[in-house]
Amino acid sequence: MAFLGGSRTYYLWLALLCVCILQAVFAYAHQFQYGLITTNMRDSVSWGFYIGNFTFLVGVAAAAVLLVIPAYVYNWKPIKEVVIFGELLAVASIIMCLLFVSVDMGRPDRFWHLIPFIGHMHLPQSIMAWDATVLNAYLLINFCVATYLVYCAYHGKKYNPKIVVPLVILSIPMAIGIHTVTAFLYNGMASRPYWNSAILAPRFIASAFCSGPALLLILFQILRKISSFEIKDEAIHKVAEYMAYAMALNLFLFGAEVFKEYYSNTHHLVHYQYLFTGLHGESSPIAPYAWMSLLFAISSFVLFIVPKTRMNPITMNVGCVLIYLSVYIEKGIALIIPGYTPDPLGQIYHYVPSASEVRVAIGVFGIGFLIFTLMVKVAVEILFSKKGQPAHD
Amino acid sequence: MSKLQVASKPPPKMDRNGPSRREIIVQTFFSLAATASLTGCLADKRIRDDFVQKYFKDLSPEELKTTLARMEKQYWEDYGKHINVTSTPPLEGVLYGYALDLSRCIGCRKCVYACVDENNQSRDPQTHWITVLEMDKEGGVDLAKADAFYDHEEVPAPGKFYMPVACQHCENPPCVKVCPVGATWKEPDGIVVIDYNWCIGCRCCITACPYGARRFNWTTPTIPKDQINTETDYLGNRPRPRGVVEKCTWCIGRVRKGLYPRCVEACPVGARKFGNLLDPESEVRYIIENKRVLILKEELNTQPKFFYYYGL
Ligand code: SF4
Ligand code: SF4
């Protein structure tokens, strides 16, 4: 059992995750018994924290592609070794996405209505049905590639590029696809002017290309410390450089959106006003987060665009954390809630997640991190069992 | 214009006070046990029947009959009353339309509570399919300044006018387009319906509806046994389970039998009109052709079959 054995920190980490999961089981059981009334979502704001987390994690999953492109397309050595972790991260993120959708469903027992042939998928019209399809396909592809690579390494064989390369190439447009389709889910709602903007999908992609790698960079440094996993500084700096460009694009697109709304000053401006200031003299509970997210985005951009701070391990890690928080707030709070507030009839319901929602969400992250930790543990044991000998060399 | 007492309190804003910590723990253990016995539940015939029930549009006439009978039996168990569940098919050559006279409506909410009564809406928590908005006469129709929670002693309040909003039965309904499982659709007579036994509770349709017309059952709806309406339709007013979406169906079971929707009958000032848009002699046609007509959010191309007009 490759996921057994390890340091004390490793076991403490696993124990912490189990606690997270266990307390969430209680919260979810309560929700299961009483219905979604245990959340603070209501008819006015009918998607909240769960779907916000879902959207964020789709982005993390899509970001694996950022590592895949240079590694396989240009056959660029330093990154190739780390691609597999991108793929594992994608697998764990998609599983978390599916869990978030499941806990958000009013009738989880009817999930089978969404299964092709058995149920009744409303294709091609429903973007939600498309989203379910592409997410599952993406999960399958990444799972297969990662498992195959690890399997080959385990048997000391060289992997067959004829199998891996086409799948990996396919996963590139699919990664863009999952995030685009998720963006379209919001984008296509003419009833919600806040989302009904053509640059929503590009904005999703740009922010994903910041947040996913931010997580991986930290992981690589941990792995480098605790295992014989070797990753060159050059690779880390290259990824960080990409993130700087992605953040630049993200900020630019955001600026374009803000300009359009504030300059044209139509009725649709209310949603941005709710996000940043509040409406009718009442302050909005999400405004502080909106400003925090913006501040984090700008400061991390500065940290990553200046070569000196990008190469300095401390400032780089600070930047990673800031990026991660910024995108998390942006996707989890700033995207969903103002879209619903005020609602189509002009009524304002101040949504903040209930304790129960937060607890369930912590549990879903716990499950995702647990899966990711165990998968990485296995992969590291197998791929790097011989010191300095990455298996797919 | 006549003054009238407000029929009832405004729709309550949802309260956030949950049960106590102790209660939660106790209940959690019970629900864990319940969840653990899910496999046992599947052995329970009722749960199994519900779980495997087919999509309404896939039911053969035979299956529809047994399904309706099964529901009547379940409602008998739940309410100790015979609840008649029918499924009246659409009439040929009919496309329903609705008209509402903004200059007459006094904002009394009689329609809201008649609708609750007729359609077996939950009393606790309260579910309303009709939202009556209060706006300033000066400002005209401006949803950004609308108040759905007005609470006056008497209506109409000076300087105000009222705009009731419910499902507009769009000809081009965004809620239907987005549903991932096809649980909601437009019938041949133009009524937009939901199969409560097929809806997965994803709430895409709530997000897509530009008129805030859809309601989600955030918890199990409750109707006191003595207040239940026993004449129901599969696609309309039969009692709904928790976790699914519902909305106005223009009283589908009534109108297909030639009756008016209940809100039309309940309105004390006759602001509400209903009829067949394809019939040149109908009242709604007369209104569309001869009055100043307004539809909500015209720019979205949803093409509501709900027409506001100024009759006076
Ligand atoms: S008003 Fe809303 S719920 Fe009714 S048909 Fe139109 S989009 Fe659907
Ligand atoms: S909540 Fe029900 S009716 Fe609405 S889109 Fe989802 S499955 Fe369809």
XYZ file of C-alpha atoms and ligand atoms in Angstrom:
721
model
C 0.000 0.000 0.000
C 1.910 2.944 -1.306
C -0.176 5.523 0.489
C 0.826 4.126 3.837
C 4.046 5.013 5.527
C 5.221 8.534 5.837
C 6.091 11.190 8.271
C 4.128 12.335 11.248
C 3.066 15.474 9.439
C 1.596 13.295 6.718
C -0.571 11.398 9.210
C -1.553 14.575 11.007
C -2.618 16.009 7.677
C -4.719 12.919 6.928
C -6.299 13.099 10.367
C -7.162 16.751 9.872
C -8.823 15.963 6.565
C -10.835 13.175 8.165
C -12.097 15.565 10.829
C -13.142 18.007 8.128
C -15.016 15.272 6.312
C -16.677 13.870 9.376
C -18.118 17.151 10.617
C -19.432 17.754 7.093
C -21.212 14.411 7.091
C -23.230 15.651 10.042
C -24.011 18.961 8.381
C -25.015 17.217 5.188
C -27.173 14.679 6.973
C -29.043 17.594 8.469
C -29.460 19.184 5.064
C -30.551 15.865 3.609
C -33.241 15.560 6.234
C -34.653 19.098 6.094
C -33.823 20.113 2.557
C -31.856 23.072 1.336
C -33.590 25.336 3.846
C -30.529 24.686 6.021
C -28.619 26.842 3.565
C -29.182 30.570 3.251
C -30.073 30.306 -0.403
C -33.613 31.401 -1.264
C -35.637 31.993 -4.410
C -33.980 35.404 -4.883
C -30.460 34.031 -4.638
C -30.931 30.451 -5.681
C -27.307 29.473 -6.225
C -24.758 30.394 -3.615
C -21.607 29.189 -1.957
C -21.796 25.618 -3.308
C -22.020 26.646 -6.923
C -19.402 29.345 -6.358
C -16.961 26.713 -5.135
C -17.923 24.510 -8.042
C -17.088 27.296 -10.497
C -13.772 27.992 -8.831
C -12.764 24.321 -8.906
C -13.658 23.894 -12.564
C -11.054 26.579 -13.118
C -8.462 24.751 -11.056
C -9.147 21.605 -13.041
C -8.847 23.401 -16.334
C -5.528 24.878 -15.333
C -3.768 21.531 -15.551
C -3.608 22.271 -19.227
C -1.250 25.145 -18.623
C 1.378 22.612 -17.699
C 0.389 20.117 -20.332
C 0.808 22.445 -23.294
C 4.518 23.213 -22.935
C 5.350 19.758 -21.685
C 3.902 17.734 -24.497
C 3.603 20.139 -27.372
C 7.104 21.540 -27.113
C 8.516 18.559 -25.339
C 10.056 20.964 -22.881
C 11.972 18.911 -20.397
C 11.728 20.628 -16.994
C 7.960 20.777 -17.043
C 7.270 17.320 -18.373
C 7.916 15.672 -15.033
C 5.411 17.806 -13.259
C 2.563 17.371 -15.693
C 1.294 14.291 -13.971
C 0.608 16.328 -10.852
C -1.398 18.750 -12.907
C -3.449 15.832 -14.125
C -3.966 14.451 -10.640
C -5.007 17.898 -9.476
C -7.511 18.000 -12.317
C -8.955 14.653 -11.254
C -9.320 15.723 -7.627
C -10.834 19.072 -8.604
C -13.435 17.530 -10.899
C -14.439 15.110 -8.169
C -14.913 18.087 -5.842
C -16.923 19.845 -8.576
C -19.257 16.885 -8.917
C -19.641 16.722 -5.145
C -20.506 20.415 -4.962
C -23.147 19.967 -7.624
C -24.550 16.964 -5.776
C -24.867 18.759 -2.450
C -26.557 21.641 -4.250
C -29.222 19.460 -5.860
C -32.687 19.545 -4.389
C -33.213 15.918 -5.296
C -29.866 14.121 -5.279
C -31.793 10.841 -5.440
C -32.806 11.755 -8.973
C -29.225 12.125 -10.278
C -29.959 9.321 -12.704
C -32.264 11.573 -14.715
C -29.037 13.142 -15.983
C -27.483 9.900 -17.179
C -27.591 9.528 -20.967
C -29.961 6.835 -22.299
C -31.237 5.920 -18.842
C -32.448 9.383 -17.923
C -33.294 12.241 -20.232
C -30.582 14.749 -20.985
C -31.965 17.874 -22.503
C -29.393 18.271 -25.261
C -28.393 20.304 -27.155
C -30.275 23.206 -25.535
C -29.310 22.897 -21.892
C -25.834 24.153 -21.034
C -26.095 22.412 -17.667
C -26.460 19.078 -19.471
C -23.410 19.908 -21.596
C -21.487 20.844 -18.494
C -22.213 17.515 -16.863
C -21.101 15.730 -20.026
C -17.799 17.539 -20.529
C -16.862 17.422 -16.860
C -17.273 13.676 -16.733
C -15.380 13.194 -19.981
C -12.532 15.372 -18.729
C -12.416 13.453 -15.486
C -12.198 10.188 -17.381
C -9.394 11.338 -19.695
C -7.216 12.716 -16.928
C -7.782 9.725 -14.764
C -6.809 7.353 -17.575
C -3.662 9.247 -18.546
C -2.436 9.625 -14.985
C -3.174 5.999 -14.120
C -1.479 4.772 -17.251
C 1.655 6.811 -16.633
C 1.907 5.581 -13.069
C 1.185 2.015 -14.160
C 4.017 2.112 -16.703
C 6.391 3.559 -14.162
C 5.434 0.869 -11.683
C 6.350 -1.855 -14.144
C 9.478 -0.001 -15.159
C 8.249 0.270 -18.729
C 8.414 3.274 -20.961
C 4.945 4.623 -21.672
C 3.589 4.329 -25.180
C 3.435 7.823 -26.650
C 0.947 6.604 -29.238
C -1.573 6.233 -26.411
C -0.605 9.144 -24.218
C 0.047 11.943 -26.673
C -3.328 11.870 -28.470
C -5.166 11.752 -25.152
C -3.137 14.599 -23.755
C -3.637 16.653 -26.907
C -7.363 15.979 -26.624
C -7.377 17.048 -23.007
C -6.116 20.520 -23.967
C -9.227 21.702 -25.820
C -11.314 19.843 -23.279
C -9.797 21.769 -20.390
C -10.609 24.993 -22.188
C -13.983 23.402 -22.918
C -15.005 22.612 -19.371
C -14.344 26.123 -18.211
C -15.922 27.694 -21.264
C -19.051 25.602 -20.902
C -19.250 26.490 -17.208
C -18.894 30.159 -18.127
C -21.616 29.735 -20.754
C -23.914 28.339 -18.086
C -23.972 31.827 -16.566
C -23.285 33.713 -19.751
C -26.372 32.348 -21.503
C -28.792 33.687 -18.911
C -30.252 36.791 -20.523
C -32.227 37.289 -17.332
C -29.019 38.112 -15.438
C -27.289 41.066 -17.104
C -24.337 40.786 -14.728
C -23.283 37.540 -16.421
C -24.652 38.180 -19.866
C -21.370 39.485 -21.249
C -19.347 38.013 -24.096
C -16.038 38.205 -22.251
C -17.203 36.054 -19.353
C -15.648 32.879 -20.780
C -12.266 34.509 -21.529
C -12.301 35.946 -18.024
C -12.915 32.470 -16.629
C -9.975 31.059 -18.564
C -7.653 33.892 -17.556
C -8.426 33.550 -13.867
C -8.142 29.765 -14.010
C -4.680 30.053 -15.457
C -3.698 31.965 -12.341
C -5.315 29.918 -9.606
C -4.554 26.332 -10.698
C -0.794 26.808 -11.083
C -0.692 28.803 -7.828
C -1.738 25.640 -6.035
C 0.723 23.497 -7.962
C 3.711 25.752 -7.371
C 3.285 25.381 -3.641
C 2.818 21.644 -3.985
C 6.011 21.305 -6.022
C 8.029 23.046 -3.369
C 6.621 20.768 -0.693
C 7.319 17.658 -2.763
C 10.826 18.853 -3.467
C 11.416 19.106 0.260
C 9.943 15.825 1.375
C 10.696 13.460 -1.493
C 13.305 12.873 -4.107
C 11.078 14.635 -6.600
C 13.286 16.964 -8.558
C 12.019 20.024 -10.191
C 14.273 22.699 -11.531
C 13.853 26.294 -10.408
C 13.733 27.095 -14.079
C 10.431 25.228 -14.407
C 8.914 26.904 -11.390
C 9.908 30.331 -12.638
C 8.524 29.581 -16.061
C 5.141 28.649 -14.603
C 5.213 31.765 -12.432
C 5.920 33.850 -15.501
C 2.886 32.385 -17.279
C 0.810 33.208 -14.240
C 1.903 36.834 -14.424
C 0.640 37.056 -18.010
C -2.599 35.323 -17.085
C -3.140 37.741 -14.225
C -2.463 40.677 -16.522
C -5.118 39.414 -18.899
C -7.500 38.739 -16.025
C -7.166 42.268 -14.700
C -7.485 43.762 -18.145
C -10.694 41.881 -18.907
C -12.106 42.824 -15.548
C -11.282 46.453 -16.240
C -13.016 46.230 -19.602
C -16.128 44.942 -17.897
C -16.102 47.593 -15.199
C -15.580 50.344 -17.752
C -18.515 49.175 -19.855
C -20.902 49.125 -16.905
C -19.877 52.335 -15.192
C -19.430 54.422 -18.318
C -22.674 53.371 -19.964
C -24.463 53.605 -16.593
C -27.553 51.612 -17.564
C -29.971 49.881 -15.216
C -27.600 46.942 -15.234
C -25.038 48.844 -13.230
C -26.904 47.918 -10.022
C -25.138 44.569 -9.816
C -21.688 46.152 -9.822
C -22.910 48.712 -7.330
C -24.074 45.893 -5.091
C -20.684 44.235 -5.460
C -18.552 47.256 -4.644
C -20.625 49.614 -2.564
C -24.171 48.545 -1.826
C -27.582 49.772 -2.923
C -30.143 52.278 -1.708
C -27.795 53.498 1.019
C -27.455 50.024 2.501
C -23.997 48.519 2.448
C -23.585 45.093 0.917
C -22.067 42.252 2.944
C -19.862 41.213 0.037
C -18.259 44.570 -0.747
C -15.257 44.105 1.599
C -14.504 40.794 -0.116
C -14.754 42.347 -3.548
C -12.167 44.962 -2.637
C -9.965 42.381 -0.983
C -10.019 40.242 -4.106
C -9.059 43.189 -6.290
C -6.269 44.234 -3.966
C -4.867 40.693 -3.838
C -5.009 40.401 -7.607
C -3.115 43.617 -8.188
C -0.461 42.966 -5.558
C 0.154 39.412 -6.720
C 0.427 40.659 -10.276
C 3.140 43.084 -9.202
C 4.953 40.325 -7.307
C 4.924 38.046 -10.344
C 5.692 40.518 -13.096
C 8.881 41.817 -11.426
C 11.529 39.141 -12.095
C 13.236 39.741 -8.796
C 10.183 39.061 -6.637
C 9.072 36.252 -8.945
C 12.349 34.407 -8.412
C 12.508 35.027 -4.699
C 10.925 31.987 -3.022
C 9.285 34.003 -0.247
C 7.655 36.707 -2.333
C 6.680 34.090 -4.895
C 4.859 32.028 -2.296
C 3.142 35.100 -0.929
C 2.068 35.863 -4.483
C 0.700 32.334 -4.923
C -1.418 32.579 -1.810
C -2.700 36.017 -2.820
C -3.633 34.783 -6.279
C -5.379 31.782 -4.869
C -7.427 33.899 -2.443
C -8.184 36.525 -5.022
C -9.573 34.060 -7.547
C -11.388 32.121 -4.864
C -13.241 35.225 -3.722
C -13.862 36.301 -7.284
C -15.397 33.004 -8.355
C -16.984 31.986 -5.099
C -18.571 35.265 -4.065
C -18.105 38.114 -6.501
C -19.353 36.188 -9.513
C -22.477 34.500 -8.201
C -24.066 36.749 -5.598
C -24.204 40.082 -7.452
C -25.623 38.198 -10.443
C -28.658 37.469 -8.276
C -28.803 40.744 -6.361
C -31.054 42.544 -6.927
C -33.278 39.781 -8.302
C -35.233 40.057 -11.585
C -38.071 41.880 -9.835
C -35.697 44.342 -8.182
C -35.853 42.829 -4.690
C -32.729 42.584 -2.577
C -31.910 39.573 -0.459
C -28.558 39.805 1.286
C -27.113 36.359 0.917
C -24.280 35.101 3.080
C -23.622 31.374 3.352
C -25.055 29.619 6.407
C -22.827 27.756 8.846
C -24.199 24.537 7.436
C -23.139 25.478 3.901
C -19.645 26.353 5.046
C -19.363 23.070 6.936
C -20.464 20.985 3.978
C -18.064 22.888 1.725
C -15.169 22.230 4.098
C -16.032 18.560 3.907
C -16.035 18.539 0.129
C -12.612 20.178 0.132
C -11.557 17.600 2.702
C -12.566 14.767 0.399
C -10.848 16.401 -2.561
C -7.627 17.028 -0.666
C -7.693 13.518 0.719
C -8.032 12.012 -2.739
C -5.333 14.316 -4.077
C -2.956 13.584 -1.208
C -3.336 9.828 -1.572
C -2.927 9.953 -5.337
C 0.159 12.126 -5.102
C 1.586 9.861 -2.433
C 1.188 6.843 -4.659
C 2.541 8.647 -7.703
C 5.578 9.942 -5.841
C 6.381 6.541 -4.388
C 6.240 4.918 -7.776
C 7.640 7.604 -10.018
C 10.497 8.634 -7.792
C 11.357 5.444 -6.011
C 14.788 5.496 -7.574
C 16.376 8.747 -6.607
C 16.529 11.252 -9.396
C 15.034 8.849 -11.913
C 11.729 10.227 -13.066
C 10.011 7.270 -14.654
C 8.845 8.685 -17.922
C 12.291 9.802 -18.897
C -61.200 53.949 -6.715
C -62.490 51.864 -3.837
C -60.355 51.319 -0.773
C -59.922 47.805 0.505
C -58.384 46.120 3.527
C -55.147 44.348 2.712
C -56.066 40.684 2.645
C -53.105 39.457 4.577
C -49.622 40.173 5.648
C -46.962 40.601 2.977
C -44.960 37.554 2.011
C -42.623 36.849 4.909
C -38.939 37.277 4.420
C -37.269 34.038 5.271
C -36.035 33.864 8.841
C -32.597 32.521 9.511
C -33.140 31.121 12.965
C -32.380 27.461 12.757
C -32.942 24.815 15.384
C -30.763 24.743 18.473
C -27.450 22.973 18.658
C -28.879 20.160 20.781
C -31.694 19.605 18.358
C -29.251 19.485 15.517
C -27.176 16.800 17.151
C -30.166 14.669 18.026
C -31.659 15.072 14.585
C -28.382 14.365 12.949
C -28.176 10.998 14.581
C -31.671 10.194 13.465
C -30.984 11.303 9.936
C -27.714 9.406 9.833
C -29.626 6.325 10.762
C -32.123 7.162 8.061
C -29.412 7.612 5.492
C -27.729 4.416 6.528
C -30.935 2.550 5.951
C -31.282 3.948 2.455
C -30.883 0.486 1.053
C -33.661 -0.574 3.342
C -35.684 2.374 2.060
C -35.369 1.140 -1.468
C -37.092 -1.998 -0.315
C -39.977 0.268 0.712
C -42.341 0.128 -2.230
C -43.317 3.773 -2.145
C -39.778 5.088 -2.221
C -38.861 2.615 -4.913
C -41.860 3.572 -7.044
C -40.998 7.243 -6.755
C -37.368 6.571 -7.549
C -38.038 4.680 -10.751
C -40.940 6.769 -12.001
C -40.597 7.622 -15.660
C -40.561 11.013 -17.330
C -44.125 12.250 -17.809
C -43.828 12.529 -21.567
C -42.576 8.942 -21.795
C -45.558 7.493 -19.930
C -47.923 5.377 -22.012
C -51.654 5.993 -21.387
C -51.677 2.790 -19.332
C -48.689 3.852 -17.242
C -50.161 7.297 -16.760
C -53.278 5.719 -15.325
C -51.385 3.602 -12.828
C -49.163 6.549 -11.930
C -52.141 8.753 -11.157
C -53.726 5.984 -9.108
C -50.490 5.498 -7.203
C -50.313 9.176 -6.396
C -53.871 9.229 -5.153
C -52.968 6.386 -2.842
C -49.883 8.189 -1.547
C -51.850 11.376 -0.939
C -54.447 9.320 0.910
C -51.704 8.058 3.206
C -50.356 11.581 3.688
C -53.552 13.566 4.087
C -56.218 11.011 4.985
C -58.394 12.337 2.199
C -59.185 11.279 -1.307
C -57.321 13.645 -3.579
C -58.366 13.371 -7.173
C -55.308 13.467 -9.445
C -56.207 13.876 -13.092
C -54.280 14.751 -16.187
C -56.473 16.715 -18.554
C -54.998 16.929 -22.054
C -54.791 20.275 -23.880
C -57.754 21.427 -25.969
C -57.408 21.686 -29.754
C -57.052 25.138 -31.272
C -56.406 26.892 -27.968
C -53.491 29.135 -27.037
C -54.064 30.759 -23.689
C -53.324 34.375 -22.954
C -53.695 36.548 -19.872
C -54.312 40.242 -19.488
C -54.109 42.436 -16.392
C -55.410 45.969 -16.064
C -52.771 48.026 -14.271
C -55.144 50.931 -13.843
C -57.572 48.765 -11.900
C -55.308 46.634 -9.695
C -55.370 47.929 -6.124
C -52.683 45.683 -4.673
C -54.985 43.853 -2.226
C -53.284 40.452 -2.718
C -56.633 38.618 -2.928
C -55.305 36.838 -6.021
C -52.174 35.778 -4.133
C -54.117 34.010 -1.408
C -56.742 32.570 -3.737
C -53.847 31.083 -5.667
C -52.318 29.617 -2.509
C -55.680 28.026 -1.760
C -56.366 26.665 -5.192
C -52.906 25.386 -5.920
C -52.036 23.709 -2.623
C -49.094 25.984 -1.998
C -47.117 25.502 1.178
C -48.475 27.454 4.152
C -45.337 26.994 6.223
C -42.991 28.121 4.859
C -45.289 30.320 2.822
C -45.012 29.965 -0.914
C -46.586 32.496 -3.250
C -46.693 32.107 -6.986
C -47.888 35.676 -7.499
C -45.724 38.604 -6.395
C -47.493 41.958 -6.195
C -45.077 44.827 -6.708
C -45.765 48.324 -5.451
C -44.305 51.210 -7.440
C -44.511 54.990 -7.530
C -47.003 56.462 -9.968
C -44.434 59.127 -10.717
C -41.708 56.696 -11.645
C -43.810 54.404 -13.831
C -42.874 50.747 -14.267
C -39.393 50.616 -12.752
C -38.512 47.269 -11.205
C -35.392 48.713 -9.580
C -37.693 50.762 -7.342
C -40.372 48.114 -6.822
C -41.389 46.909 -3.367
C -42.779 43.413 -3.004
C -43.034 43.632 0.786
C -45.302 46.649 1.271
C -47.439 46.444 4.360
C -50.137 49.103 4.525
C -53.342 49.140 6.519
C -55.247 50.021 3.406
C -54.619 49.797 -0.299
C -54.065 51.421 -2.672
C -51.552 53.650 -0.916
C -51.505 57.232 -2.145
C -49.208 57.826 -5.090
C -48.658 54.116 -5.661
C -49.706 51.607 -8.271
C -49.495 47.839 -8.256
C -48.149 45.265 -10.648
C -48.776 41.581 -9.921
C -46.186 39.296 -11.499
C -46.305 35.531 -11.900
C -45.215 33.143 -14.622
C -45.725 34.900 -17.950
C -45.966 31.632 -19.900
C -43.395 32.811 -22.358
C -43.752 31.713 -25.949
C -39.951 31.465 -25.967
C -39.315 30.391 -22.365
C -35.698 30.531 -21.164
C -36.570 28.323 -18.183
C -37.436 25.480 -20.556
C -34.282 25.907 -22.571
C -31.929 25.589 -19.613
C -33.462 22.609 -17.793
C -30.862 19.819 -17.968
C -33.399 17.007 -17.764
C -36.354 18.445 -19.661
C -38.445 18.506 -16.493
C -40.168 21.688 -17.634
C -41.712 22.329 -21.044
C -44.303 24.248 -22.981
C -47.584 22.461 -23.659
C -49.400 22.814 -27.014
C -51.836 25.282 -25.458
C -48.928 27.496 -24.388
C -48.929 26.646 -20.685
C -45.440 26.084 -19.305
C -45.467 23.114 -16.927
C -43.117 21.205 -14.612
C -43.054 17.481 -13.927
C -42.465 17.561 -10.164
C -41.492 13.927 -10.266
C -38.741 14.520 -12.790
C -37.220 17.822 -11.595
C -33.802 17.318 -9.995
C -33.867 20.625 -8.124
C -30.850 22.190 -9.830
C -32.585 25.616 -9.964
C -31.233 26.512 -13.407
C -34.753 27.556 -14.345
C -35.005 29.964 -11.409
C -31.806 31.564 -12.608
C -33.009 31.741 -16.187
C -36.481 33.183 -15.555
C -36.425 36.961 -16.040
C -39.665 37.357 -14.106
C -38.749 35.720 -10.811
C -41.681 33.381 -11.337
C -40.335 30.082 -10.120
C -40.394 28.829 -6.554
C -38.197 26.178 -5.010
C -39.329 23.932 -2.167
C -36.435 24.613 0.175
C -38.047 22.281 2.693
C -41.064 19.991 2.827
C -44.142 22.049 2.005
C -46.969 21.841 4.518
C -50.686 22.179 3.883
C -53.143 21.718 6.759
C -55.369 18.717 6.007
C -58.558 20.754 6.134
C -57.233 23.324 3.689
C -56.186 20.983 0.955
C -57.759 21.343 -2.477
C -58.746 17.823 -3.501
C -59.285 18.522 -7.212
C -55.797 18.362 -8.673
C -53.886 17.908 -11.885
C -50.613 16.023 -12.358
C -48.925 19.033 -13.981
C -50.622 21.607 -11.801
C -51.804 21.815 -8.249
C -51.160 18.370 -6.798
C -49.109 18.587 -3.583
C -45.417 18.904 -4.357
C -42.491 17.133 -2.731
C -39.484 18.869 -1.203
C -36.537 19.845 -3.365
C -38.344 20.604 -6.610
C -39.385 23.758 -8.414
C -42.969 24.915 -8.919
C -44.766 27.916 -10.371
C -48.057 29.227 -11.727
C -49.683 26.990 -14.357
C -52.671 29.223 -15.048
C -54.647 26.590 -13.100
C -54.066 24.080 -15.852
C -56.621 21.586 -14.516
C -59.367 24.246 -14.361
C -58.768 26.059 -17.618
C -58.631 22.876 -19.634
C -62.083 22.111 -18.292
C -63.286 25.512 -19.408
C -63.065 27.327 -16.069
C -61.174 30.557 -15.352
C -57.991 30.522 -13.304
C -58.814 31.137 -9.643
C -57.038 34.519 -9.542
C -59.354 35.796 -12.281
C -62.358 34.864 -10.146
C -60.832 36.219 -6.951
C -59.930 39.705 -8.149
C -62.398 42.128 -6.482
C -61.945 44.826 -9.126
C -61.945 42.653 -12.240
C -58.410 43.581 -13.222
C -57.684 40.097 -14.525
C -58.764 38.671 -17.886
C -58.055 35.303 -19.423
C -58.872 33.618 -22.695
C -57.942 31.994 -25.959
C -55.565 34.080 -28.045
C -56.563 32.194 -31.181
C -60.215 33.127 -30.799
C -60.832 36.503 -32.487
C -63.880 37.031 -30.278
C -62.072 36.527 -26.971
C -61.630 39.233 -24.365
C -57.830 39.015 -24.385
C -57.799 39.529 -28.131
C -59.998 42.580 -27.760
C -57.637 44.008 -25.166
C -54.522 43.408 -27.229
C -56.097 45.002 -30.268
C -57.716 47.987 -28.571
C -55.833 48.925 -25.407
C -52.422 50.270 -24.530
C -50.623 47.014 -23.876
C -47.296 46.507 -22.140
C -45.226 43.368 -21.761
C -42.438 43.015 -19.257
C -38.821 42.963 -20.428
C -39.782 42.947 -24.074
C -36.130 43.229 -25.091
C -35.364 39.721 -23.876
C -37.477 38.108 -26.617
C -39.215 35.789 -24.185
C -42.553 36.780 -25.727
C -44.764 36.583 -22.662
C -48.397 35.661 -23.170
C -49.180 37.880 -20.189
C -50.255 41.376 -21.215
C -50.456 44.342 -18.888
C -52.743 47.085 -20.101
C -54.262 50.377 -19.089
C -58.010 49.925 -19.235
C -59.067 53.289 -17.903
S -42.142 33.603 -16.853
Fe -40.338 32.514 -16.183
S -41.103 30.547 -15.482
Fe -42.715 31.460 -16.719
S -42.376 30.650 -18.796
Fe -41.306 32.628 -18.686
S -39.225 32.081 -18.085
Fe -40.511 30.309 -17.617
S -34.841 22.885 -11.051
Fe -36.009 21.227 -11.993
S -37.256 22.195 -13.587
Fe -35.719 23.675 -12.955
S -34.045 23.401 -14.435
Fe -33.548 22.086 -12.677
S -34.458 20.106 -13.142
Fe -35.370 21.579 -14.573
